[in-house]
Coordinates of C-alpha atoms and ligand atoms in Angstrom, one line a residue:
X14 CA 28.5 5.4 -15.9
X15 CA 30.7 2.8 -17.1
X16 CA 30.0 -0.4 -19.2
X17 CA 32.4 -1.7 -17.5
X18 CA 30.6 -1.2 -14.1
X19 CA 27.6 -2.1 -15.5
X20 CA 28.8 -5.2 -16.4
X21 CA 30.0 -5.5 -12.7
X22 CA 27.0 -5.1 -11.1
X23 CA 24.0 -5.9 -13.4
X24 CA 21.8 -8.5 -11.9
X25 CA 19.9 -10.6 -14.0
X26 CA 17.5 -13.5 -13.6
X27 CA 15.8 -14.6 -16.8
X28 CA 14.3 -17.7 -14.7
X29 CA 12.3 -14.7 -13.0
X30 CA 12.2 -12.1 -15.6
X31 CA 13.7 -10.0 -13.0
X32 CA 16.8 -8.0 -13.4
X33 CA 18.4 -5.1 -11.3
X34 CA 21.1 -2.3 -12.1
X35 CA 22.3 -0.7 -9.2
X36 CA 25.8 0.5 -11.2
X37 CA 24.0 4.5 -11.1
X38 CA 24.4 4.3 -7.5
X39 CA 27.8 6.1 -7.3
X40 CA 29.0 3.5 -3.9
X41 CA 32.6 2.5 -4.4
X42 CA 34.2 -0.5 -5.1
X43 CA 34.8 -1.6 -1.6
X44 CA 31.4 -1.1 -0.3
X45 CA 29.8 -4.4 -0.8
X46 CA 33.1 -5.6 0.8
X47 CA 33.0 -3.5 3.6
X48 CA 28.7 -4.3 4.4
X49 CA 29.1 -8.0 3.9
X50 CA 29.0 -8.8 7.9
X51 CA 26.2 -6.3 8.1
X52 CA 24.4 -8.0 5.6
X53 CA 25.2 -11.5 7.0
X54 CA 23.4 -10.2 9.9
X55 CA 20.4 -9.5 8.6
X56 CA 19.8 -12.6 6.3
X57 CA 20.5 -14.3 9.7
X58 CA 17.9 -12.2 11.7
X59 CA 15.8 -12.9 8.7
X60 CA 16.0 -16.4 8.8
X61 CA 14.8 -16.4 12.5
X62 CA 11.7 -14.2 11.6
X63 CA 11.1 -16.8 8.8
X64 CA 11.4 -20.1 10.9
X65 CA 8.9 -17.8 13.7
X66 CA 10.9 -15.7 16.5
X67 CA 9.7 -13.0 17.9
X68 CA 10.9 -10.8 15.4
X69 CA 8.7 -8.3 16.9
X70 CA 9.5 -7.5 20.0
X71 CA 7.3 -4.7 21.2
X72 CA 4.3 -6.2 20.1
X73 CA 5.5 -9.9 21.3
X74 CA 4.8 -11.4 18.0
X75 CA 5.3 -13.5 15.2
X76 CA 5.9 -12.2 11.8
X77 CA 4.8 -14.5 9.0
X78 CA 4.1 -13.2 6.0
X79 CA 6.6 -15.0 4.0
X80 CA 4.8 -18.3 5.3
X81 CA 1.8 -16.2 2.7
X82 CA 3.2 -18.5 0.1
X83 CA 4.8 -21.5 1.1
X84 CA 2.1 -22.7 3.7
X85 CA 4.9 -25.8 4.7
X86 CA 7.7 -23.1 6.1
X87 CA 5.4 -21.9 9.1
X88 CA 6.1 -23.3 12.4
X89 CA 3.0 -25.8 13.6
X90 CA 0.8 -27.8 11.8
X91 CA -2.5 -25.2 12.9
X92 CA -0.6 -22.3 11.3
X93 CA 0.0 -24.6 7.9
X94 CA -3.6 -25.6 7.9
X95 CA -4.9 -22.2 8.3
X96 CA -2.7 -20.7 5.7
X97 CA -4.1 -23.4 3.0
X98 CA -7.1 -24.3 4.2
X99 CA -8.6 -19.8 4.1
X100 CA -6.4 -19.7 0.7
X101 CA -8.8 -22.8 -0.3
X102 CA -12.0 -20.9 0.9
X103 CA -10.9 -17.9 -0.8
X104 CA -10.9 -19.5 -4.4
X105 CA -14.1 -21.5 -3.5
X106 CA -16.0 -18.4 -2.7
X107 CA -15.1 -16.8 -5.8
X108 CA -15.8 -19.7 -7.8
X109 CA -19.3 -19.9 -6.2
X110 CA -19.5 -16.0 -6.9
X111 CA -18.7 -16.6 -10.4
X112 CA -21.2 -19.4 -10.5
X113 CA -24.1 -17.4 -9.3
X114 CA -24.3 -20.2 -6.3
X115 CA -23.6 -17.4 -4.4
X116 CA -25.8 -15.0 -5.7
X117 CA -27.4 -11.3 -4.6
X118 CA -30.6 -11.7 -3.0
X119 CA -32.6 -10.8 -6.2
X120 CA -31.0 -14.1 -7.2
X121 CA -28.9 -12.0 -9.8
X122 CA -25.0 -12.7 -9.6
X123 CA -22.9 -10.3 -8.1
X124 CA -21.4 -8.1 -11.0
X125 CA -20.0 -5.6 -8.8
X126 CA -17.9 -5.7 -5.8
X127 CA -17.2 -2.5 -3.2
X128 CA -14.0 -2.8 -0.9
X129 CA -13.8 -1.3 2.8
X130 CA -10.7 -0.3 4.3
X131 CA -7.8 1.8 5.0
X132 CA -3.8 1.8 4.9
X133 CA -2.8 -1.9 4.4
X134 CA -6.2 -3.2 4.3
X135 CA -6.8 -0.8 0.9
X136 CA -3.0 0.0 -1.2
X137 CA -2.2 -3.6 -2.0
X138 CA -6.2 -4.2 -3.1
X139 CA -6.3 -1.0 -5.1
X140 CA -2.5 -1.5 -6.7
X141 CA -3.4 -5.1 -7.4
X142 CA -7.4 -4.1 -8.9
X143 CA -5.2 -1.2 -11.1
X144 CA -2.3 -3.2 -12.3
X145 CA -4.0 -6.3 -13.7
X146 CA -7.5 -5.4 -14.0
X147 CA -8.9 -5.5 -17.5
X148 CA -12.1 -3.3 -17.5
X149 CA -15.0 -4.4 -19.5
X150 CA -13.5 -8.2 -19.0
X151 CA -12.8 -8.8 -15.0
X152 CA -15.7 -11.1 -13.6
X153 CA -16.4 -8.4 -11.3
X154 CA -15.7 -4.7 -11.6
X155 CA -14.7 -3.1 -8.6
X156 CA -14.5 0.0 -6.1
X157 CA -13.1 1.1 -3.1
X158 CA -14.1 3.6 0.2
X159 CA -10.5 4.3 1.7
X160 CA -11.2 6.8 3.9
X161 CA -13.9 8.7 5.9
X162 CA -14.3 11.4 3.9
X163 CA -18.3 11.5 2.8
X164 CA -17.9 13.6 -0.6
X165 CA -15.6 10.6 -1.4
X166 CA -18.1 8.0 -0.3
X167 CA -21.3 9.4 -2.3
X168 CA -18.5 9.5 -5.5
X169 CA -18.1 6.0 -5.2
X170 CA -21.8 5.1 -4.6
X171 CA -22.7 7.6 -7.7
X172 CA -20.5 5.4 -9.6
X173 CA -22.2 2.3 -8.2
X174 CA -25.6 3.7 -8.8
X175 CA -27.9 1.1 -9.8
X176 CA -25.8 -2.0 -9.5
X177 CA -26.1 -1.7 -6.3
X178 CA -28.3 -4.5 -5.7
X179 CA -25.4 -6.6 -7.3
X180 CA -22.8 -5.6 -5.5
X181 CA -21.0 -8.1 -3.1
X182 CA -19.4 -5.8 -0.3
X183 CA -15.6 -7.0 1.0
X184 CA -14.9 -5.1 4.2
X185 CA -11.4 -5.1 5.4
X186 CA -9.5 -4.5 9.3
X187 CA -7.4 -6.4 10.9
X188 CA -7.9 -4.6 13.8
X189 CA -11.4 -5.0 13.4
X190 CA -11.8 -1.1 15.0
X191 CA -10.3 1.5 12.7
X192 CA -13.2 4.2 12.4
X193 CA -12.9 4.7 8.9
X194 CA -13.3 1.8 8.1
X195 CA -16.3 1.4 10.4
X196 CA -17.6 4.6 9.2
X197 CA -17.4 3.3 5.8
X198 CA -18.9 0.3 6.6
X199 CA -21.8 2.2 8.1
X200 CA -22.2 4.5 5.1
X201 CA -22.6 1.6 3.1
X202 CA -24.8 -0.3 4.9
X203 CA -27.2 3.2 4.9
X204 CA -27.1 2.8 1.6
X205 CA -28.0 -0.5 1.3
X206 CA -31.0 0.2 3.7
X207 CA -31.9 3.1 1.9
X208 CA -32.7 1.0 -1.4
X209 CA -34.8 -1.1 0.6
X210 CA -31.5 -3.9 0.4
X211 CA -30.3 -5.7 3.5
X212 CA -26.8 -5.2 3.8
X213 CA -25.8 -8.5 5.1
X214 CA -26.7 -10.5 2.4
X215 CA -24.4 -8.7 0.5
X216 CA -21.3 -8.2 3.5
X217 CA -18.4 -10.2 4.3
X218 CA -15.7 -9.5 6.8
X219 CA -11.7 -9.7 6.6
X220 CA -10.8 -9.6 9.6
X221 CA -8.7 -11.1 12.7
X222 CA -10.9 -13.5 15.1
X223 CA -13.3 -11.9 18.3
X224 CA -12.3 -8.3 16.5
X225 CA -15.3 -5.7 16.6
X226 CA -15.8 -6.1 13.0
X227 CA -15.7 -10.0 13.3
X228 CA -18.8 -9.8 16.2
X229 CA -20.9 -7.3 14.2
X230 CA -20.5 -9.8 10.9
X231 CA -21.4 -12.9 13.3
X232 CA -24.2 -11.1 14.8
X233 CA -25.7 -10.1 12.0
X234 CA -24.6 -12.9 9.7
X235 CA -23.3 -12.1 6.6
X236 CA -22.3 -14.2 3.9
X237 CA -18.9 -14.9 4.8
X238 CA -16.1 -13.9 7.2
X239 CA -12.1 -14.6 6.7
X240 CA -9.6 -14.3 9.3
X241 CA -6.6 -12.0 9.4
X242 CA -3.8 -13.3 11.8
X243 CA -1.9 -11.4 14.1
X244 CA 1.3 -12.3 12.5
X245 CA 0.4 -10.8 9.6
X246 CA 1.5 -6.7 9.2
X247 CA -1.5 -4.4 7.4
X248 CA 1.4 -3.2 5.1
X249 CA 2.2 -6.8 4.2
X250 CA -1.1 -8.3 3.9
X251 CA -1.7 -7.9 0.1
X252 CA -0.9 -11.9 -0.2
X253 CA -3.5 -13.0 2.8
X254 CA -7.1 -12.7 2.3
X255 CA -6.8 -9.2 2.7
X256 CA -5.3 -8.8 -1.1
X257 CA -6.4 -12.5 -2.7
X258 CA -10.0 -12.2 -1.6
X259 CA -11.1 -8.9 -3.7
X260 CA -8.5 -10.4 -6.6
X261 CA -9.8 -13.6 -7.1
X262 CA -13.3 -12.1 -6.6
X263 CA -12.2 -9.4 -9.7
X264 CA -11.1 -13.0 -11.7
X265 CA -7.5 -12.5 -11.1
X266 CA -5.0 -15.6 -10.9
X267 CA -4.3 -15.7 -7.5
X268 CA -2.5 -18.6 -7.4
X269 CA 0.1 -16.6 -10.1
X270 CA 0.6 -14.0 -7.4
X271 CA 1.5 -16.4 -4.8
X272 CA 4.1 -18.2 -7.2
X273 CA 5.8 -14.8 -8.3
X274 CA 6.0 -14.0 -4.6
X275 CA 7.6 -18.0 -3.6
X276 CA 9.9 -17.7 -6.1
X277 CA 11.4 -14.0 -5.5
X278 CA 11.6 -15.3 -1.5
X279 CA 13.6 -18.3 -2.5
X280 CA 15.8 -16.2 -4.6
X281 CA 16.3 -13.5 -1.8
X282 CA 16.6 -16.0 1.2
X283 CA 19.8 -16.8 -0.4
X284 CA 22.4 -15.4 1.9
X285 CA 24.6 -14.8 -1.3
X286 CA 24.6 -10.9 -1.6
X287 CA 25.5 -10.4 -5.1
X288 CA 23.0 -12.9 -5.9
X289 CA 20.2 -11.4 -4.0
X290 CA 18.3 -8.6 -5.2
X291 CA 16.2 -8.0 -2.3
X292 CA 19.5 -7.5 -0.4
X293 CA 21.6 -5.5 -3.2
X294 CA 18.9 -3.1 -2.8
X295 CA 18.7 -2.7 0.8
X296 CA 22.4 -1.7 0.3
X297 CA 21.6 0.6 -2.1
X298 CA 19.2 2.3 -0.1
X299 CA 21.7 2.5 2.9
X300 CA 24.7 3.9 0.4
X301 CA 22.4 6.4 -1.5
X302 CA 20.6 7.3 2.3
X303 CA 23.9 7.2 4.4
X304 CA 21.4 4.6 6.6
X305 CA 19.5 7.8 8.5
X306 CA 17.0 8.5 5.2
X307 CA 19.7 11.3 4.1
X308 CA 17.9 11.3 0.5
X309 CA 14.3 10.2 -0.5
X310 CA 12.8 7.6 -2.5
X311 CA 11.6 8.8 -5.9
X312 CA 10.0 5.6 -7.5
X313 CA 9.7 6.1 -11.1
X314 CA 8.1 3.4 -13.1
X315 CA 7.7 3.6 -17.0
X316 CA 4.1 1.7 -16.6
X317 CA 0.4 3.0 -16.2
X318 CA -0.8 -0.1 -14.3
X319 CA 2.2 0.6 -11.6
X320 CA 1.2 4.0 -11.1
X321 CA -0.2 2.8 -7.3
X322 CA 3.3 1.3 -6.7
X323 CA 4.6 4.1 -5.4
X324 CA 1.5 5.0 -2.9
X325 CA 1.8 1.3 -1.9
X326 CA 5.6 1.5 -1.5
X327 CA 5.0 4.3 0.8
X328 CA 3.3 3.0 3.4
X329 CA 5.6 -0.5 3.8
X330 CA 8.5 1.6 3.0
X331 CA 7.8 4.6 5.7
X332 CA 5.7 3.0 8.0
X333 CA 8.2 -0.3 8.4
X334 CA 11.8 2.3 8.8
X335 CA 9.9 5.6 10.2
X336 CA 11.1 4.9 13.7
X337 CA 12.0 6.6 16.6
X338 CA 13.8 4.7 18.6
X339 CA 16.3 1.7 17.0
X340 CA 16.2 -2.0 19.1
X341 CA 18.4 -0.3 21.3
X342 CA 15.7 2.2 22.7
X343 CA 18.2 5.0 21.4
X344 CA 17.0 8.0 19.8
X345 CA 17.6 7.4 15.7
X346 CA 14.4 8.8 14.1
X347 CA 15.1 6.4 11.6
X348 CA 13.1 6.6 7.9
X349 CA 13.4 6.9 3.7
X350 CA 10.9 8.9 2.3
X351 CA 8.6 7.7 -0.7
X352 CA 7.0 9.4 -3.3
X353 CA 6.7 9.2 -7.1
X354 CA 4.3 8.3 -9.5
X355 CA 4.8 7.6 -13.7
X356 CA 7.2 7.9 -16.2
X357 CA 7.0 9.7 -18.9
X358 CA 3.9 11.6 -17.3
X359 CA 6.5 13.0 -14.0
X360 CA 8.8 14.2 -16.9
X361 CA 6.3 16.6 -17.8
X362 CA 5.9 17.3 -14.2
X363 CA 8.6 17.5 -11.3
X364 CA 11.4 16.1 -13.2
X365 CA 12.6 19.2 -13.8
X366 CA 13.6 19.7 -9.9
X367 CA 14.9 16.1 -10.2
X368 CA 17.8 17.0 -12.7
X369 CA 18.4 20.6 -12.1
X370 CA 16.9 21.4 -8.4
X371 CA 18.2 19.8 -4.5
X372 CA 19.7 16.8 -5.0
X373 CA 18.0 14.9 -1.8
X374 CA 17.1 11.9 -3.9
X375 CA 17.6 9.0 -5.5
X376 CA 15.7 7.4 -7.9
X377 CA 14.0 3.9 -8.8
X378 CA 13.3 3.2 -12.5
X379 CA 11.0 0.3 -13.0
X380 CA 10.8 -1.1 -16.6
X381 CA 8.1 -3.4 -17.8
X382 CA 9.7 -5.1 -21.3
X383 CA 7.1 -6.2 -22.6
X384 CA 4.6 -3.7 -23.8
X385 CA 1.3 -4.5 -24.2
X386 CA -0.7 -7.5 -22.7
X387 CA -1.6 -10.4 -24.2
X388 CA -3.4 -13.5 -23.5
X389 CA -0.6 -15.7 -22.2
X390 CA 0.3 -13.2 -19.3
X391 CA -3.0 -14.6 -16.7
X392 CA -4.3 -11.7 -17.0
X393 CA -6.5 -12.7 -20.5
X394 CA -6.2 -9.2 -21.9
X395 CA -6.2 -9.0 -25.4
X396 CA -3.4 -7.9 -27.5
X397 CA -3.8 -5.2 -29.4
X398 CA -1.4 -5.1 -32.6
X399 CA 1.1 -2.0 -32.1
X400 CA 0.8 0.5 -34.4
X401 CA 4.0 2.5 -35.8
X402 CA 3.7 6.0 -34.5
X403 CA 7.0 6.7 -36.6
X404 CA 8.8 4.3 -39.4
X405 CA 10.1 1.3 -37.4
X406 CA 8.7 3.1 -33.7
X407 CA 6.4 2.5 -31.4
X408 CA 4.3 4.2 -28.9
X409 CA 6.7 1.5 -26.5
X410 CA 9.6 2.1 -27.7
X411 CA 9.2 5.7 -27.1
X412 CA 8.2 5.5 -23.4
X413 CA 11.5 2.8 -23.4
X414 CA 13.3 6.2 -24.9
X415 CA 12.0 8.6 -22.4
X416 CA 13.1 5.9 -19.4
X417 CA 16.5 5.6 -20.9
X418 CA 17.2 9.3 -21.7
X419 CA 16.0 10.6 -18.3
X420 CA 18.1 8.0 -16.6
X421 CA 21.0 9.4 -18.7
X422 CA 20.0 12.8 -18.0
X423 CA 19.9 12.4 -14.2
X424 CA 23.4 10.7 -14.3
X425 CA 24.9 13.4 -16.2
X426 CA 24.1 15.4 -13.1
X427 CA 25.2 12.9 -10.5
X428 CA 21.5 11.9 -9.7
X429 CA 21.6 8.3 -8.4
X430 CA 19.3 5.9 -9.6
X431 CA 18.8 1.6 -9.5
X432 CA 16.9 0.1 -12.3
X433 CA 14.4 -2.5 -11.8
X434 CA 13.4 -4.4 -14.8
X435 CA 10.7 -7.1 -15.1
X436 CA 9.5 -8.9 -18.5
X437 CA 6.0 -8.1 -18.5
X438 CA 3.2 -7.0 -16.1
X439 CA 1.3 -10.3 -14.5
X440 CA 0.2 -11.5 -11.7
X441 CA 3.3 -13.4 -11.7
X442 CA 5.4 -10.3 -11.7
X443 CA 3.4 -8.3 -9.4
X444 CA 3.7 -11.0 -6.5
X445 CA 7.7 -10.6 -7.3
X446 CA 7.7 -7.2 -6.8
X447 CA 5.8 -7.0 -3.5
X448 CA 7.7 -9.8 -2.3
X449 CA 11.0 -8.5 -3.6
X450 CA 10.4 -5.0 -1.6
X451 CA 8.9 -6.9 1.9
X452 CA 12.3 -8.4 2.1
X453 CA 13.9 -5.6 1.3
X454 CA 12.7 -3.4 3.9
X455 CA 13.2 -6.1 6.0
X456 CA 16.5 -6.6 5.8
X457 CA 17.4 -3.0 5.5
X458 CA 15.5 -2.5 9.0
X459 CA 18.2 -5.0 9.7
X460 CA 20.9 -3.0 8.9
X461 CA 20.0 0.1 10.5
X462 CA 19.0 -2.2 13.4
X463 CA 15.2 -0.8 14.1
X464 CA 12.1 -2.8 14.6
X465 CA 9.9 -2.9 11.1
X466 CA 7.0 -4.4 12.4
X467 CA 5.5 -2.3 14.6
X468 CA 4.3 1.7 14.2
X469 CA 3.9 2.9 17.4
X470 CA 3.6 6.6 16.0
X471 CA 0.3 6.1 14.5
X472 CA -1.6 5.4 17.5
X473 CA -0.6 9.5 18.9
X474 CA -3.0 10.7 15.9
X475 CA -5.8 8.3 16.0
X476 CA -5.9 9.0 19.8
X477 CA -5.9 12.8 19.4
X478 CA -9.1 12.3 17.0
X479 CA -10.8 11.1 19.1
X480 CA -10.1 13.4 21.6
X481 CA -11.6 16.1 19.1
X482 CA -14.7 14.2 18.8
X483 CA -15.5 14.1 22.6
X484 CA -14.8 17.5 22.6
X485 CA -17.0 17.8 19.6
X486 CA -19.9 16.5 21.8
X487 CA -19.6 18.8 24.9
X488 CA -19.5 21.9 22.6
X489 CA -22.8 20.6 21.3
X490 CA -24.3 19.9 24.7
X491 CA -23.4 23.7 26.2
X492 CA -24.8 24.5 23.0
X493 CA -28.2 22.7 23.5
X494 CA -28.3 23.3 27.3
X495 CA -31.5 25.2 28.3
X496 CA -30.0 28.6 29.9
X497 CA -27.3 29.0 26.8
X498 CA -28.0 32.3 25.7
X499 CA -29.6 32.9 22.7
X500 CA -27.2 35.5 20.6
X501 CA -25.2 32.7 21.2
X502 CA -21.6 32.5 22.2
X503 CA -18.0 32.9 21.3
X504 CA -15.6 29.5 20.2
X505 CA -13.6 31.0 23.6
X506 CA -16.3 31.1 25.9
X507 CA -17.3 27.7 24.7
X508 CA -14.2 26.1 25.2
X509 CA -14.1 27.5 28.6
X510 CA -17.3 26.4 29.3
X511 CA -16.0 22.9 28.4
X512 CA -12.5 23.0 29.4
X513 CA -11.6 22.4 26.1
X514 CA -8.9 23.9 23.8
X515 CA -10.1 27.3 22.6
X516 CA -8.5 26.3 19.1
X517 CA -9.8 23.3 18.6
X518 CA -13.1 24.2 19.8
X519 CA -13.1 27.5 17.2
X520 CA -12.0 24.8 14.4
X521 CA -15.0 21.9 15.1
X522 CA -17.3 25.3 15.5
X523 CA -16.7 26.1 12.2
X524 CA -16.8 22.9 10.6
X525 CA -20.3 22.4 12.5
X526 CA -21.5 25.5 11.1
X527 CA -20.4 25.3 7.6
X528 CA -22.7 21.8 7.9
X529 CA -25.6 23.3 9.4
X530 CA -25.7 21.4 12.6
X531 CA -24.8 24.7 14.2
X532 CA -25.8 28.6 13.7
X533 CA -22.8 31.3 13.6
X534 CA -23.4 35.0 13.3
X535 CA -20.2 36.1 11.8
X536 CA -18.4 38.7 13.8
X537 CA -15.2 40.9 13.3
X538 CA -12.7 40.5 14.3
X539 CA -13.1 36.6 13.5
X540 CA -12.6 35.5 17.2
X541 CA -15.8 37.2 18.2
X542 CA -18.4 35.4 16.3
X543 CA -21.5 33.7 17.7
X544 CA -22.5 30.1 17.7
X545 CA -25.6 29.0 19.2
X546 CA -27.4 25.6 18.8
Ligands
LIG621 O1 -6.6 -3.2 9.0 P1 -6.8 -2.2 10.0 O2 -6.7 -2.7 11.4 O3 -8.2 -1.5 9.8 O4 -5.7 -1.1 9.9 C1 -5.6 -0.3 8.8 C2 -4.3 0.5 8.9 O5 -4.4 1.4 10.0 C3 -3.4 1.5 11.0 O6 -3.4 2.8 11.4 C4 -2.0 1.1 10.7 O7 -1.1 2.1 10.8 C5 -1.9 0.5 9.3 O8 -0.7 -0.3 9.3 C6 -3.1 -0.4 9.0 O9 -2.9 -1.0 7.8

């Protein structure tokens, strides 16, 4: 690559600490040219979603995230008092927290805090609680149950073990039914119970309003509930009280977060595309992608603390462009696929495929400048003094080396890749980045003209779960019923018995067994084992 091209297309906005190279992208010279009408499009469609259309139209709502941050943009003076009035409740809560005016019920403050929930009510918590957390120093330390998985659910309480009895509990779903989150919640609450604590004077509920989860926190009244609006996407929740809640609770600046995010969204509602890095890289995505997901996502950054970014990127990435059908109700199956994880650590790893192997990819450095924290970034770490690890080097500079030479290294072999360069990791910086990729996505869903709001394609999986489960419970009444015989019976002959699939029956059989709730006398060949109750 050229300096000359780099000079052409380096972004750079010291006002942010943001700046963008997309010159490793190998589009040509006429491509901004040609997209410019595209791209008019979308920051037009945008600016409708902002100012509250329907910008989704199979759900027949609003979408309003963007209002996250600059309560005075959404449409209606409720909306603009909710907005500011929650974000208000939010910093009060913690504040009592901190105080110990909200205190566990052994009138010891809550030191620790557990969060429930799953997809977009969990990434932008955990990235947020891993990027600017400062262990040992946080005013709460924290933990998470993201999934239903038990083994992974005793981990976290083993870890919580006797600060239980200080731990505040933030469960999270917007939906207010997701049954992993519900499960978790249930788990937890067991646990609670089981050290003779009562769980609702240590619960409180994120949630939207009349939701399951909202009527079980009423009922039972626990400390605190806080709503989670309809306009609001999981994916893009991280700056409602769905993110701010467990961050202010872990003594993060919240308010930071929100200003890092206002200010990349005034930058990037700009309908000047050169000047607009939110938009530059939507193009990038549809050059390097050919706009049908041709080549995946490889996010790279050179940053411990951003190591979630990636996992986070995935969902609002893949679940906002993994579509089906485009607005048209054509056939597109539309989507960029995510993955990645830490430079230099992937260099040891799969970055041998990325510079020798298929070239299905493109690549997204993101550099942190700065390399240590410090007490001036909000996040009141504490600078340590960097040591040399070689005359005039640091242990900075060299992960700054391993960035640049790998970047060089994939060019060589016409890998493409956009840098993405902040000053230093804050709270600050972190809102800019999640704002910076909402609109992003956003306007590249714009481009490739598909609805990023909904995900219609999640609902055939949660549906066919619980389709397993009610099978799960006839297989164990034929078991139980008085004239089952008593050698027992095959998975086949159960699922007959219950109309069920023979497969699926043979697979909740086995899982049944393997936990003791049922009894299976092995058999060969494999299809002609027993099970009996
Ligand atoms: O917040 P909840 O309603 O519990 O939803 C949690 C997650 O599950 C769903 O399946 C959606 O696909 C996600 O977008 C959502 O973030």
């Amino acid at each position: 690559m050229t300096w000359s091209r780099f000079k052409e297309y380096f972004y750079q906005n010291t006002e942010l600490g943001l700046a963008l190279d997309i010159s490793r992208i190998p589009f040509p010279e006429d491509f901004l040219a040609t997209k410019e009408p595209a791209m008019q499009a979308a920051f037009s469609a945008m600016a409708a979603l902002e100012s509250g259309a329907i910008a989704n139209p199979d759900e027949q709502r609003m979408v309003g995230h963007y209002w996250l941050r600059r309560p005075e943009l959404a449409p209606g003076a409720e909306l603009r008092d909710a907005i500011s009035g929650t974000l208000q409740r939010i910093r009060q809560f913690a504040a009592e927290v901190h105080s110990g005016a909200i205190s566990a019920p052994d009138g010891q403050p809550f030191s620790h805090l557990l969060v429930i929930g799953i997809g977009g009510s969990a990434l932008g918590p955990q990235l947020v609680h891993h990027a600017l957390g400062q262990p040992g120093r946080d005013r709460m330390s924290v933990s998470f149950f993201d999934n239903t998985d038990p083994d992974g659910i005793d981990y976290a309480l083993d870890a919580i073990g006797g600060k239980l009895a200080q731990t505040l509990v933030v469960v999270i779903s917007k939906s207010g039914g997701t049954a992993e989150t519900r499960n978790g919640m249930l788990e937890a609450a067991a646990a609670f119970r089981a050290a003779g604590l009562a769980p609702a004077r240590h619960f409180v509920a994120v949630t939207g309003e009349g939701s399951q989860l909202d009527k079980v926190a009423a009922a039972e009244g626990w400390l605190a509930r806080f709503p989670m609006w309809d306009w609001v996407g999981g994916r893009t929740s991280e700056l409602c009280a769905v993110g701010l809640l467990p961050a202010a609770l872990q003594g993060i600046d919240i308010d930071a977060m929100l200003a890092g995010a206002a200010a990349v969204d005034e930058v990037t509602r700009r309908p000047i595309t050169r000047e607009n890095p939110a938009a530059l890289l939507a193009l990038m995505w549809h050059f390097a992608t050919e706009g049908r997901g041709a080549k995946d996502m490889v996010i790279l950054p050179y940053k411990d603390r951003l190591l979630l970014f990636s996992r986070y990127l995935q969902q609002l990435v893949m679940e906002s462009l993994g579509k089906e059908l485009d607005l048209e109700g054509r056939v597109v199956n539309q989507g960029i696929a995510v993955y990645g994880n830490k430079g230099s650590t992937d260099q040891h790893a799969y970055v041998q495929q990325l510079r020798e192997g298929v070239n299905n990819f493109f690549v997204t450095f993101i550099e942190v400048l700065k390399d240590r924290s410090s007490s001036g970034d909000g996040r009141g770490g504490r600078a340590r003094a960097p040591i040399q690890v070689e005359p005039d080097v640091s242990s900075g500079d060299y992960l700054q080396g391993f960035y640049l030479g790998t970047r060089d290294a994939l060019s060589e072999k016409d890998r493409g890749s956009i840098s993405l360069t902040i000053d230093e990791l804050s709270p600050r910086s972190l809102g800019m980045l999640i704002a910076l990729y909402e609109r992003a996505v956003g306007l590249y869903a714009s481009l490739i003209g598909i609805n990023a709001y909904h995900q219609p394609g999640v609902e055939a999986g949660k549906k066919a779960a619980s389709g397993v489960i009610a099978l799960q419970r006839k297989l164990l009444a034929a078991l139980r019923e008085a004239g089952a015989p008593a050698e027992g019976q095959t998975a086949e002959a159960l699922a007959a018995q219950v109309a069920g699939s023979p497969e699926l029956s043979f697979k909740v059989l086995e899982h049944l067994a393997a936990n003791g709730v049922v009894k299976k006398q092995a058999r060969t060949p494999w299809h002609s084992s027993l099970y009996r109750a």
